[in-house]
Amino acid sequence: MIEEGSKRGKAMVEKRQLFMEMRAQNFDVIRLSTYRTACKLRFVQKRCNLHLVDVWNMIEAFRDNGLNTLDHNAEINVSRLETILSSIYYQLNKRLPTTHQINVEQSIGLLLNFMVATYDSESHGKLTVFSMKAMLSTMCGGKIVDKLRYIFSQISDSSGVMMFAKFDQFLREVLKLPTAVFEGPSFGYTEHSVRTCFPQQKIMLNTFLDVLMADPPPQCLVWLPLMHRLANVENVFHPVECSYCRSESMMGFRYRCQQCHGYQLCQSCFWRGHANGPHSNQHQMKEHSSWKSPAKKLSHAISKSLGCVPIGEPPHPVFPEQAERPQELTHTVQPKPVANNMNDTMLMSSGTPTPTKSVLESPSRLDEEHRLIARYAARLAAEAGNSTQQCPPSDLGFNFDANKQQRQLIAELENKNREILQEIQRLRLEHEQASQPTPEKAQQNPTLLTELRLLRHRKDELERRMSALQESRRELMVQLEGLMRLLKDEEQKQASQSGGSPHSSPSHGAGCSMPMPIRSTSAGSTPTHTPQDCLAGVGGDVLEAFAQGVPRNLRNDLLVAADSITNTMSSLVKELHSVDDGGLEEETNMRNGGDRGTARLQKH
């Protein structure tokens, strides 16, 4: 009796441990219920190490434990639930490296107590199969589109149409999760939740995904996509200062006010409702989950305006409406020597890059294997039917024993096939790590060599064109110098006739400040030539012309020539931008420099 009482006391302590740790995080200070619920469920997910279990590994665990053959309303006791959770976590530790192993017993205890507290509030000691599937497939790791596809497979009929009664049952089960973290008043189940989500009569897979992955999603499930967005931005860094707490960097979400210019808040300040200055909590805020530099923003805006970037991208890929039928593998038989040779071949080919890549990365390899298995199973079934018709009744017992041996062999081969698939996954990871691009491999790859030659050829063409443009610019400046000399000669003649001095212009002193704008413009035109190379042989008469009293028509000609130079250099920078995205910032500087040079010419 004393031992039993101690076990109950330990179970009660473990049951309260997760909720006590969650209360210590002080999530209740978050003023928005959606973010508050998503943060609490994300904490439970990470604390129970469910974020390390992918949804596909969870589905595989369901099948390994025979849950796919049970009815959704069938009940399982707590001891079997503990066995299922044990298999999930022990398989997880096999996939994780030795330096990242988890505490399996602690994870099992925390998750088991949370599931019992959530779905067995009346302490019956049993949970339904559908409750366990809905909870684990929702709280595990992986993409939300994969989770929703699996959930739709559980609530749809054989023709791929959603059953509203099943979806209603799913809502009942999944909305117990916010209630378990004390957010039931905000996201509790109501009788009108189903029709609020789907007013249509016939719901297929793509419609189901469109509704639940829309922006915004249905109100009762708005916390579900937010929980996945939280997981994606936990390690996102924003090099921006928070306008309230003055933190010089942000992690996670970043919020930008749509009314106050340059006002940005980190997720902690926004979630708590902090505001200062002219900003108010009533202003509309835009949520950012990534950081883009100003150069990237300008490049994206230009590409978007030119039609290079699609404006609206679909939230998920379009899947076939017809339900996918699983292949019949009941009579799957594969010769044992073939299986052994396959394993040996993979182990031997792991040392050479080319055979391993073809074995591991071929997308049609598994499909071909399944087709061969199905074809071989059909042939065995046909041979078994013919042998049954030809054999006398006295041989039926022998055939039954042979079929039993074949089933045992099938079970052994399925286990062997599962081990082979795990080995393939391990070899694929090792191959991806070993196949990082190196200079030696680049030299051996003819595709990379061809691309390098094309890039070098393109670079040489651009350099030749740039040199030609520089030469044209220098010739234009020489012609301008000649025009200025003619202008000076004309002014000297007029001055000699009127008895004045050609050097008595009142604006002569202003010419000393003019060379800098023109030289800065030429210096910013190209990164490979200096201003002295561009203006070799050109005197200072062109520069002094903008400071002296030049007739209006000649000044206009000079301005037109300067604009032509700027436009020519801009076209060159655009060509450079098509080769290297990094040239976008240089093009922007060139345009700004050309505009400033033109503005200064017009001013003087």
CSV table of N, CA and C in Angstrom, one decimal, residues 370-502:
chain,number,residue,atom,x,y,z
A,370,HIS,N,8.4,-0.8,-56.0
A,370,HIS,CA,7.0,-1.2,-55.7
A,370,HIS,C,6.3,-1.9,-56.8
A,371,ARG,N,6.6,-1.4,-58.1
A,371,ARG,CA,5.9,-2.0,-59.2
A,371,ARG,C,6.4,-3.5,-59.4
A,372,LEU,N,7.7,-3.7,-59.2
A,372,LEU,CA,8.3,-5.0,-59.3
A,372,LEU,C,7.7,-5.9,-58.2
A,373,ILE,N,7.6,-5.4,-57.0
A,373,ILE,CA,7.0,-6.2,-55.9
A,373,ILE,C,5.6,-6.5,-56.2
A,374,ALA,N,4.8,-5.6,-56.7
A,374,ALA,CA,3.4,-5.8,-57.0
A,374,ALA,C,3.2,-6.8,-58.1
A,375,ARG,N,4.1,-6.7,-59.1
A,375,ARG,CA,4.0,-7.7,-60.2
A,375,ARG,C,4.4,-9.1,-59.8
A,376,TYR,N,5.4,-9.2,-58.9
A,376,TYR,CA,5.8,-10.5,-58.4
A,376,TYR,C,4.7,-11.1,-57.6
A,377,ALA,N,4.1,-10.2,-56.7
A,377,ALA,CA,3.0,-10.7,-55.9
A,377,ALA,C,1.8,-11.2,-56.7
A,378,ALA,N,1.5,-10.5,-57.8
A,378,ALA,CA,0.4,-11.0,-58.7
A,378,ALA,C,0.8,-12.3,-59.3
A,379,ARG,N,2.0,-12.5,-59.7
A,379,ARG,CA,2.4,-13.7,-60.3
A,379,ARG,C,2.3,-14.9,-59.3
A,380,LEU,N,2.7,-14.6,-58.1
A,380,LEU,CA,2.6,-15.6,-57.1
A,380,LEU,C,1.2,-16.0,-56.8
A,381,ALA,N,0.3,-15.0,-56.8
A,381,ALA,CA,-1.1,-15.3,-56.5
A,381,ALA,C,-1.7,-16.2,-57.7
A,382,ALA,N,-1.3,-15.8,-58.9
A,382,ALA,CA,-1.8,-16.6,-60.0
A,382,ALA,C,-1.2,-18.1,-60.0
A,383,GLU,N,0.0,-18.2,-59.6
A,383,GLU,CA,0.6,-19.6,-59.5
A,383,GLU,C,-0.1,-20.3,-58.4
A,384,ALA,N,-0.3,-19.6,-57.3
A,384,ALA,CA,-1.0,-20.3,-56.2
A,384,ALA,C,-2.4,-20.8,-56.6
A,385,GLY,N,-3.1,-20.0,-57.4
A,385,GLY,CA,-4.5,-20.4,-57.8
A,385,GLY,C,-4.4,-21.6,-58.7
A,386,ASN,N,-3.5,-21.6,-59.7
A,386,ASN,CA,-3.4,-22.7,-60.6
A,386,ASN,C,-3.0,-24.0,-59.8
A,387,SER,N,-2.0,-23.9,-58.9
A,387,SER,CA,-1.6,-25.0,-58.1
A,387,SER,C,-2.7,-25.6,-57.3
A,388,THR,N,-3.6,-24.7,-56.8
A,388,THR,CA,-4.7,-25.2,-56.0
A,388,THR,C,-5.7,-26.0,-56.8
A,389,GLN,N,-5.9,-25.5,-58.1
A,389,GLN,CA,-6.9,-26.2,-58.9
A,389,GLN,C,-6.3,-27.6,-59.4
A,390,GLN,N,-4.9,-27.7,-59.6
A,390,GLN,CA,-4.4,-28.9,-60.1
A,390,GLN,C,-4.1,-29.9,-59.0
A,391,CYS,N,-3.8,-29.4,-57.7
A,391,CYS,CA,-3.4,-30.4,-56.7
A,391,CYS,C,-4.7,-31.1,-56.2
A,392,PRO,N,-4.5,-32.4,-55.8
A,392,PRO,CA,-5.6,-33.1,-55.2
A,392,PRO,C,-5.9,-32.6,-53.8
A,393,PRO,N,-7.1,-33.0,-53.2
A,393,PRO,CA,-7.4,-32.6,-51.8
A,393,PRO,C,-6.4,-33.0,-50.8
A,394,SER,N,-5.6,-34.1,-51.0
A,394,SER,CA,-4.7,-34.5,-50.0
A,394,SER,C,-3.5,-33.6,-49.9
A,395,ASP,N,-3.3,-32.7,-50.9
A,395,ASP,CA,-2.1,-31.8,-50.9
A,395,ASP,C,-2.5,-30.4,-50.3
A,396,LEU,N,-3.7,-30.2,-49.9
A,396,LEU,CA,-4.1,-28.9,-49.4
A,396,LEU,C,-3.4,-28.6,-48.1
A,397,GLY,N,-3.1,-29.6,-47.2
A,397,GLY,CA,-2.4,-29.3,-46.0
A,397,GLY,C,-1.0,-28.8,-46.3
A,398,PHE,N,-0.4,-29.4,-47.3
A,398,PHE,CA,1.0,-29.0,-47.6
A,398,PHE,C,1.0,-27.6,-48.2
A,399,ASN,N,0.0,-27.2,-49.0
A,399,ASN,CA,-0.1,-25.9,-49.5
A,399,ASN,C,-0.3,-24.9,-48.4
A,400,PHE,N,-1.1,-25.2,-47.4
A,400,PHE,CA,-1.3,-24.3,-46.3
A,400,PHE,C,0.0,-24.1,-45.5
A,401,ASP,N,0.8,-25.2,-45.3
A,401,ASP,CA,2.0,-25.0,-44.6
A,401,ASP,C,3.0,-24.1,-45.4
A,402,ALA,N,3.0,-24.3,-46.7
A,402,ALA,CA,3.8,-23.5,-47.6
A,402,ALA,C,3.4,-22.0,-47.5
A,403,ASN,N,2.1,-21.8,-47.6
A,403,ASN,CA,1.7,-20.4,-47.5
A,403,ASN,C,2.1,-19.7,-46.1
A,404,LYS,N,2.0,-20.5,-45.0
A,404,LYS,CA,2.4,-20.0,-43.7
A,404,LYS,C,3.9,-19.7,-43.7
A,405,GLN,N,4.7,-20.6,-44.3
A,405,GLN,CA,6.1,-20.3,-44.4
A,405,GLN,C,6.4,-19.0,-45.3
A,406,GLN,N,5.6,-18.9,-46.3
A,406,GLN,CA,5.8,-17.7,-47.2
A,406,GLN,C,5.4,-16.4,-46.4
A,407,ARG,N,4.4,-16.5,-45.6
A,407,ARG,CA,4.0,-15.3,-44.7
A,407,ARG,C,5.1,-15.0,-43.8
A,408,GLN,N,5.7,-16.0,-43.2
A,408,GLN,CA,6.8,-15.7,-42.2
A,408,GLN,C,8.0,-15.1,-43.0
A,409,LEU,N,8.2,-15.6,-44.2
A,409,LEU,CA,9.3,-15.0,-45.0
A,409,LEU,C,9.0,-13.6,-45.4
A,410,ILE,N,7.7,-13.3,-45.7
A,410,ILE,CA,7.3,-12.0,-46.0
A,410,ILE,C,7.6,-11.0,-44.8
A,411,ALA,N,7.2,-11.5,-43.6
A,411,ALA,CA,7.4,-10.7,-42.4
A,411,ALA,C,8.9,-10.4,-42.2
A,412,GLU,N,9.7,-11.4,-42.4
A,412,GLU,CA,11.2,-11.2,-42.3
A,412,GLU,C,11.7,-10.2,-43.3
A,413,LEU,N,11.2,-10.4,-44.5
A,413,LEU,CA,11.7,-9.5,-45.6
A,413,LEU,C,11.2,-8.0,-45.4
A,414,GLU,N,10.0,-7.9,-44.8
A,414,GLU,CA,9.5,-6.5,-44.5
A,414,GLU,C,10.4,-5.9,-43.5
A,415,ASN,N,10.7,-6.6,-42.4
A,415,ASN,CA,11.7,-6.1,-41.4
A,415,ASN,C,13.0,-5.7,-42.0
A,416,LYS,N,13.5,-6.6,-42.9
A,416,LYS,CA,14.7,-6.3,-43.6
A,416,LYS,C,14.6,-5.1,-44.5
A,417,ASN,N,13.5,-5.0,-45.1
A,417,ASN,CA,13.3,-3.8,-46.0
A,417,ASN,C,13.3,-2.5,-45.2
A,418,ARG,N,12.6,-2.6,-44.0
A,418,ARG,CA,12.6,-1.4,-43.1
A,418,ARG,C,14.0,-1.0,-42.7
A,419,GLU,N,14.9,-2.0,-42.4
A,419,GLU,CA,16.2,-1.7,-42.0
A,419,GLU,C,17.0,-1.1,-43.2
A,420,ILE,N,16.7,-1.6,-44.4
A,420,ILE,CA,17.4,-1.1,-45.5
A,420,ILE,C,17.1,0.3,-45.8
A,421,LEU,N,15.8,0.7,-45.6
A,421,LEU,CA,15.3,2.1,-45.8
A,421,LEU,C,16.0,3.0,-44.8
A,422,GLN,N,16.2,2.5,-43.6
A,422,GLN,CA,16.9,3.3,-42.6
A,422,GLN,C,18.3,3.5,-43.0
A,423,GLU,N,18.9,2.4,-43.5
A,423,GLU,CA,20.3,2.5,-43.9
A,423,GLU,C,20.5,3.5,-45.1
A,424,ILE,N,19.5,3.4,-46.0
A,424,ILE,CA,19.5,4.4,-47.1
A,424,ILE,C,19.4,5.8,-46.7
A,425,GLN,N,18.5,6.1,-45.7
A,425,GLN,CA,18.4,7.4,-45.1
A,425,GLN,C,19.7,7.9,-44.5
A,426,ARG,N,20.4,7.0,-43.8
A,426,ARG,CA,21.7,7.3,-43.2
A,426,ARG,C,22.7,7.6,-44.2
A,427,LEU,N,22.8,6.7,-45.3
A,427,LEU,CA,23.8,7.0,-46.3
A,427,LEU,C,23.5,8.2,-47.1
A,428,ARG,N,22.2,8.5,-47.3
A,428,ARG,CA,21.8,9.8,-48.0
A,428,ARG,C,22.4,11.0,-47.2
A,429,LEU,N,22.2,11.0,-45.9
A,429,LEU,CA,22.7,12.1,-45.1
A,429,LEU,C,24.2,12.2,-45.2
A,430,GLU,N,24.9,11.0,-45.1
A,430,GLU,CA,26.4,11.1,-45.2
A,430,GLU,C,26.8,11.5,-46.6
A,431,HIS,N,26.1,11.1,-47.6
A,431,HIS,CA,26.4,11.5,-49.0
A,431,HIS,C,26.2,13.0,-49.2
A,432,GLU,N,25.1,13.6,-48.6
A,432,GLU,CA,24.9,15.0,-48.8
A,432,GLU,C,26.0,15.8,-48.1
A,433,GLN,N,26.5,15.3,-46.9
A,433,GLN,CA,27.6,16.0,-46.2
A,433,GLN,C,28.9,15.9,-47.0
A,434,ALA,N,29.1,14.7,-47.6
A,434,ALA,CA,30.3,14.5,-48.4
A,434,ALA,C,30.3,15.1,-49.7
A,435,SER,N,29.2,15.5,-50.3
A,435,SER,CA,29.1,16.0,-51.6
A,435,SER,C,29.0,17.5,-51.6
A,436,GLN,N,29.6,18.2,-50.7
A,436,GLN,CA,29.8,19.6,-50.7
A,436,GLN,C,30.7,20.0,-51.8
A,437,PRO,N,30.4,21.1,-52.6
A,437,PRO,CA,31.2,21.5,-53.7
A,437,PRO,C,32.6,21.9,-53.3
A,438,THR,N,33.7,21.3,-53.9
A,438,THR,CA,35.0,21.7,-53.7
A,438,THR,C,35.7,22.1,-55.0
A,439,PRO,N,36.8,22.8,-55.0
A,439,PRO,CA,37.5,23.2,-56.3
A,439,PRO,C,37.8,22.0,-57.1
A,440,GLU,N,38.3,20.9,-56.4
A,440,GLU,CA,38.7,19.7,-57.2
A,440,GLU,C,37.5,19.1,-57.9
A,441,LYS,N,36.3,19.0,-57.2
A,441,LYS,CA,35.1,18.5,-57.9
A,441,LYS,C,34.6,19.4,-59.0
A,442,ALA,N,34.8,20.7,-58.8
A,442,ALA,CA,34.4,21.6,-59.8
A,442,ALA,C,35.2,21.4,-61.1
A,443,GLN,N,36.5,21.1,-60.9
A,443,GLN,CA,37.3,20.9,-62.1
A,443,GLN,C,36.9,19.6,-62.8
A,444,GLN,N,36.4,18.6,-62.1
A,444,GLN,CA,36.0,17.4,-62.7
A,444,GLN,C,34.6,17.4,-63.3
A,445,ASN,N,33.8,18.4,-62.9
A,445,ASN,CA,32.5,18.5,-63.4
A,445,ASN,C,32.4,19.3,-64.7
A,446,PRO,N,32.1,18.7,-65.8
A,446,PRO,CA,32.0,19.5,-67.1
A,446,PRO,C,31.0,20.6,-67.1
A,447,THR,N,29.9,20.3,-66.4
A,447,THR,CA,28.8,21.4,-66.4
A,447,THR,C,29.3,22.6,-65.7
A,448,LEU,N,30.0,22.5,-64.6
A,448,LEU,CA,30.5,23.7,-63.9
A,448,LEU,C,31.6,24.4,-64.7
A,449,LEU,N,32.4,23.6,-65.4
A,449,LEU,CA,33.4,24.2,-66.2
A,449,LEU,C,32.8,25.0,-67.4
A,450,THR,N,31.7,24.4,-68.0
A,450,THR,CA,31.0,25.2,-69.0
A,450,THR,C,30.4,26.5,-68.5
A,451,GLU,N,29.8,26.4,-67.4
A,451,GLU,CA,29.2,27.6,-66.8
A,451,GLU,C,30.3,28.7,-66.5
A,452,LEU,N,31.5,28.2,-66.0
A,452,LEU,CA,32.6,29.1,-65.7
A,452,LEU,C,33.1,29.8,-67.0
A,453,ARG,N,33.2,29.0,-68.0
A,453,ARG,CA,33.7,29.6,-69.3
A,453,ARG,C,32.7,30.6,-69.8
A,454,LEU,N,31.4,30.3,-69.7
A,454,LEU,CA,30.4,31.3,-70.2
A,454,LEU,C,30.4,32.6,-69.3
A,455,LEU,N,30.6,32.4,-68.0
A,455,LEU,CA,30.7,33.6,-67.2
A,455,LEU,C,31.9,34.4,-67.5
A,456,ARG,N,33.1,33.8,-67.7
A,456,ARG,CA,34.3,34.5,-68.1
A,456,ARG,C,34.1,35.2,-69.4
A,457,HIS,N,33.5,34.5,-70.4
A,457,HIS,CA,33.3,35.1,-71.7
A,457,HIS,C,32.4,36.4,-71.6
A,458,ARG,N,31.3,36.2,-70.7
A,458,ARG,CA,30.4,37.4,-70.5
A,458,ARG,C,31.1,38.5,-69.8
A,459,LYS,N,32.0,38.2,-68.9
A,459,LYS,CA,32.8,39.2,-68.2
A,459,LYS,C,33.7,40.0,-69.2
A,460,ASP,N,34.4,39.2,-70.1
A,460,ASP,CA,35.3,39.8,-71.1
A,460,ASP,C,34.5,40.7,-72.0
A,461,GLU,N,33.3,40.3,-72.4
A,461,GLU,CA,32.5,41.1,-73.3
A,461,GLU,C,32.1,42.4,-72.6
A,462,LEU,N,31.7,42.3,-71.3
A,462,LEU,CA,31.3,43.6,-70.6
A,462,LEU,C,32.5,44.5,-70.4
A,463,GLU,N,33.7,43.9,-70.2
A,463,GLU,CA,34.9,44.8,-70.0
A,463,GLU,C,35.2,45.4,-71.3
A,464,ARG,N,35.1,44.7,-72.4
A,464,ARG,CA,35.4,45.4,-73.7
A,464,ARG,C,34.4,46.5,-74.0
A,465,ARG,N,33.1,46.2,-73.7
A,465,ARG,CA,32.1,47.2,-73.9
A,465,ARG,C,32.3,48.5,-73.0
A,466,MET,N,32.7,48.2,-71.8
A,466,MET,CA,33.0,49.3,-70.9
A,466,MET,C,34.2,50.1,-71.4
A,467,SER,N,35.2,49.4,-71.9
A,467,SER,CA,36.4,50.2,-72.4
A,467,SER,C,36.0,51.0,-73.6
A,468,ALA,N,35.1,50.5,-74.5
A,468,ALA,CA,34.6,51.3,-75.6
A,468,ALA,C,33.8,52.5,-75.2
A,469,LEU,N,33.0,52.3,-74.1
A,469,LEU,CA,32.2,53.4,-73.6
A,469,LEU,C,33.1,54.5,-73.0
A,470,GLN,N,34.2,54.0,-72.3
A,470,GLN,CA,35.1,55.0,-71.7
A,470,GLN,C,35.8,55.8,-72.8
A,471,GLU,N,36.2,55.1,-73.9
A,471,GLU,CA,36.9,55.7,-75.0
A,471,GLU,C,35.9,56.8,-75.6
A,472,SER,N,34.7,56.4,-75.8
A,472,SER,CA,33.7,57.3,-76.4
A,472,SER,C,33.5,58.5,-75.5
A,473,ARG,N,33.5,58.3,-74.2
A,473,ARG,CA,33.3,59.4,-73.3
A,473,ARG,C,34.5,60.3,-73.4
A,474,ARG,N,35.7,59.7,-73.4
A,474,ARG,CA,36.9,60.6,-73.5
A,474,ARG,C,36.9,61.4,-74.8
A,475,GLU,N,36.5,60.8,-75.9
A,475,GLU,CA,36.4,61.5,-77.2
A,475,GLU,C,35.4,62.6,-77.1
A,476,LEU,N,34.3,62.4,-76.4
A,476,LEU,CA,33.3,63.4,-76.3
A,476,LEU,C,33.8,64.6,-75.5
A,477,MET,N,34.6,64.3,-74.4
A,477,MET,CA,35.1,65.3,-73.6
A,477,MET,C,36.2,66.1,-74.4
A,478,VAL,N,36.9,65.5,-75.3
A,478,VAL,CA,37.9,66.2,-76.1
A,478,VAL,C,37.2,67.1,-77.0
A,479,GLN,N,36.0,66.6,-77.6
A,479,GLN,CA,35.3,67.5,-78.5
A,479,GLN,C,34.7,68.7,-77.7
A,480,LEU,N,34.3,68.5,-76.5
A,480,LEU,CA,33.8,69.6,-75.7
A,480,LEU,C,35.0,70.6,-75.4
A,481,GLU,N,36.2,70.1,-75.2
A,481,GLU,CA,37.3,70.9,-75.0
A,481,GLU,C,37.6,71.8,-76.2
A,482,GLY,N,37.4,71.2,-77.4
A,482,GLY,CA,37.6,72.0,-78.6
A,482,GLY,C,36.5,73.1,-78.7
A,483,LEU,N,35.3,72.8,-78.4
A,483,LEU,CA,34.2,73.8,-78.4
A,483,LEU,C,34.6,74.9,-77.4
A,484,MET,N,35.1,74.6,-76.3
A,484,MET,CA,35.4,75.6,-75.3
A,484,MET,C,36.6,76.5,-75.8
A,485,ARG,N,37.5,75.9,-76.5
A,485,ARG,CA,38.6,76.8,-77.1
A,485,ARG,C,38.1,77.8,-78.1
A,486,LEU,N,37.2,77.3,-79.0
A,486,LEU,CA,36.5,78.2,-79.9
A,486,LEU,C,35.8,79.3,-79.2
A,487,LEU,N,35.1,78.9,-78.1
A,487,LEU,CA,34.4,79.9,-77.4
A,487,LEU,C,35.3,81.0,-76.8
A,488,LYS,N,36.4,80.5,-76.3
A,488,LYS,CA,37.4,81.5,-75.7
A,488,LYS,C,38.0,82.4,-76.7
A,489,ASP,N,38.3,81.8,-77.9
A,489,ASP,CA,38.8,82.7,-79.0
A,489,ASP,C,37.8,83.8,-79.3
A,490,GLU,N,36.5,83.4,-79.4
A,490,GLU,CA,35.5,84.3,-79.7
A,490,GLU,C,35.4,85.4,-78.7
A,491,GLU,N,35.5,85.0,-77.4
A,491,GLU,CA,35.4,86.0,-76.3
A,491,GLU,C,36.6,87.0,-76.4
A,492,GLN,N,37.8,86.4,-76.7
A,492,GLN,CA,39.0,87.3,-76.8
A,492,GLN,C,38.8,88.3,-77.9
A,493,LYS,N,38.3,87.8,-79.0
A,493,LYS,CA,38.1,88.8,-80.1
A,493,LYS,C,37.1,89.9,-79.7
A,494,GLN,N,36.0,89.5,-79.0
A,494,GLN,CA,35.1,90.5,-78.6
A,494,GLN,C,35.7,91.5,-77.6
A,495,ALA,N,36.5,90.9,-76.7
A,495,ALA,CA,37.1,91.7,-75.7
A,495,ALA,C,38.1,92.7,-76.3
A,496,SER,N,38.9,92.2,-77.3
A,496,SER,CA,39.9,93.1,-77.9
A,496,SER,C,39.2,94.2,-78.7
A,497,GLN,N,38.1,93.9,-79.2
A,497,GLN,CA,37.3,95.0,-79.9
A,497,GLN,C,36.8,96.0,-79.0
A,498,SER,N,36.3,95.6,-77.8
A,498,SER,CA,35.7,96.5,-76.9
A,498,SER,C,36.8,97.1,-75.9
A,499,GLY,N,38.1,96.7,-76.0
A,499,GLY,CA,39.1,97.2,-75.2
A,499,GLY,C,39.2,96.6,-73.9
A,500,GLY,N,38.5,95.5,-73.6
A,500,GLY,CA,38.5,94.8,-72.2
A,500,GLY,C,39.5,93.7,-72.2
A,501,SER,N,39.6,93.1,-71.1
A,501,SER,CA,40.6,92.0,-70.9
A,501,SER,C,39.8,90.7,-70.9
A,502,PRO,N,40.3,89.6,-71.6
A,502,PRO,CA,39.5,88.4,-71.6
A,502,PRO,C,39.6,87.7,-70.3
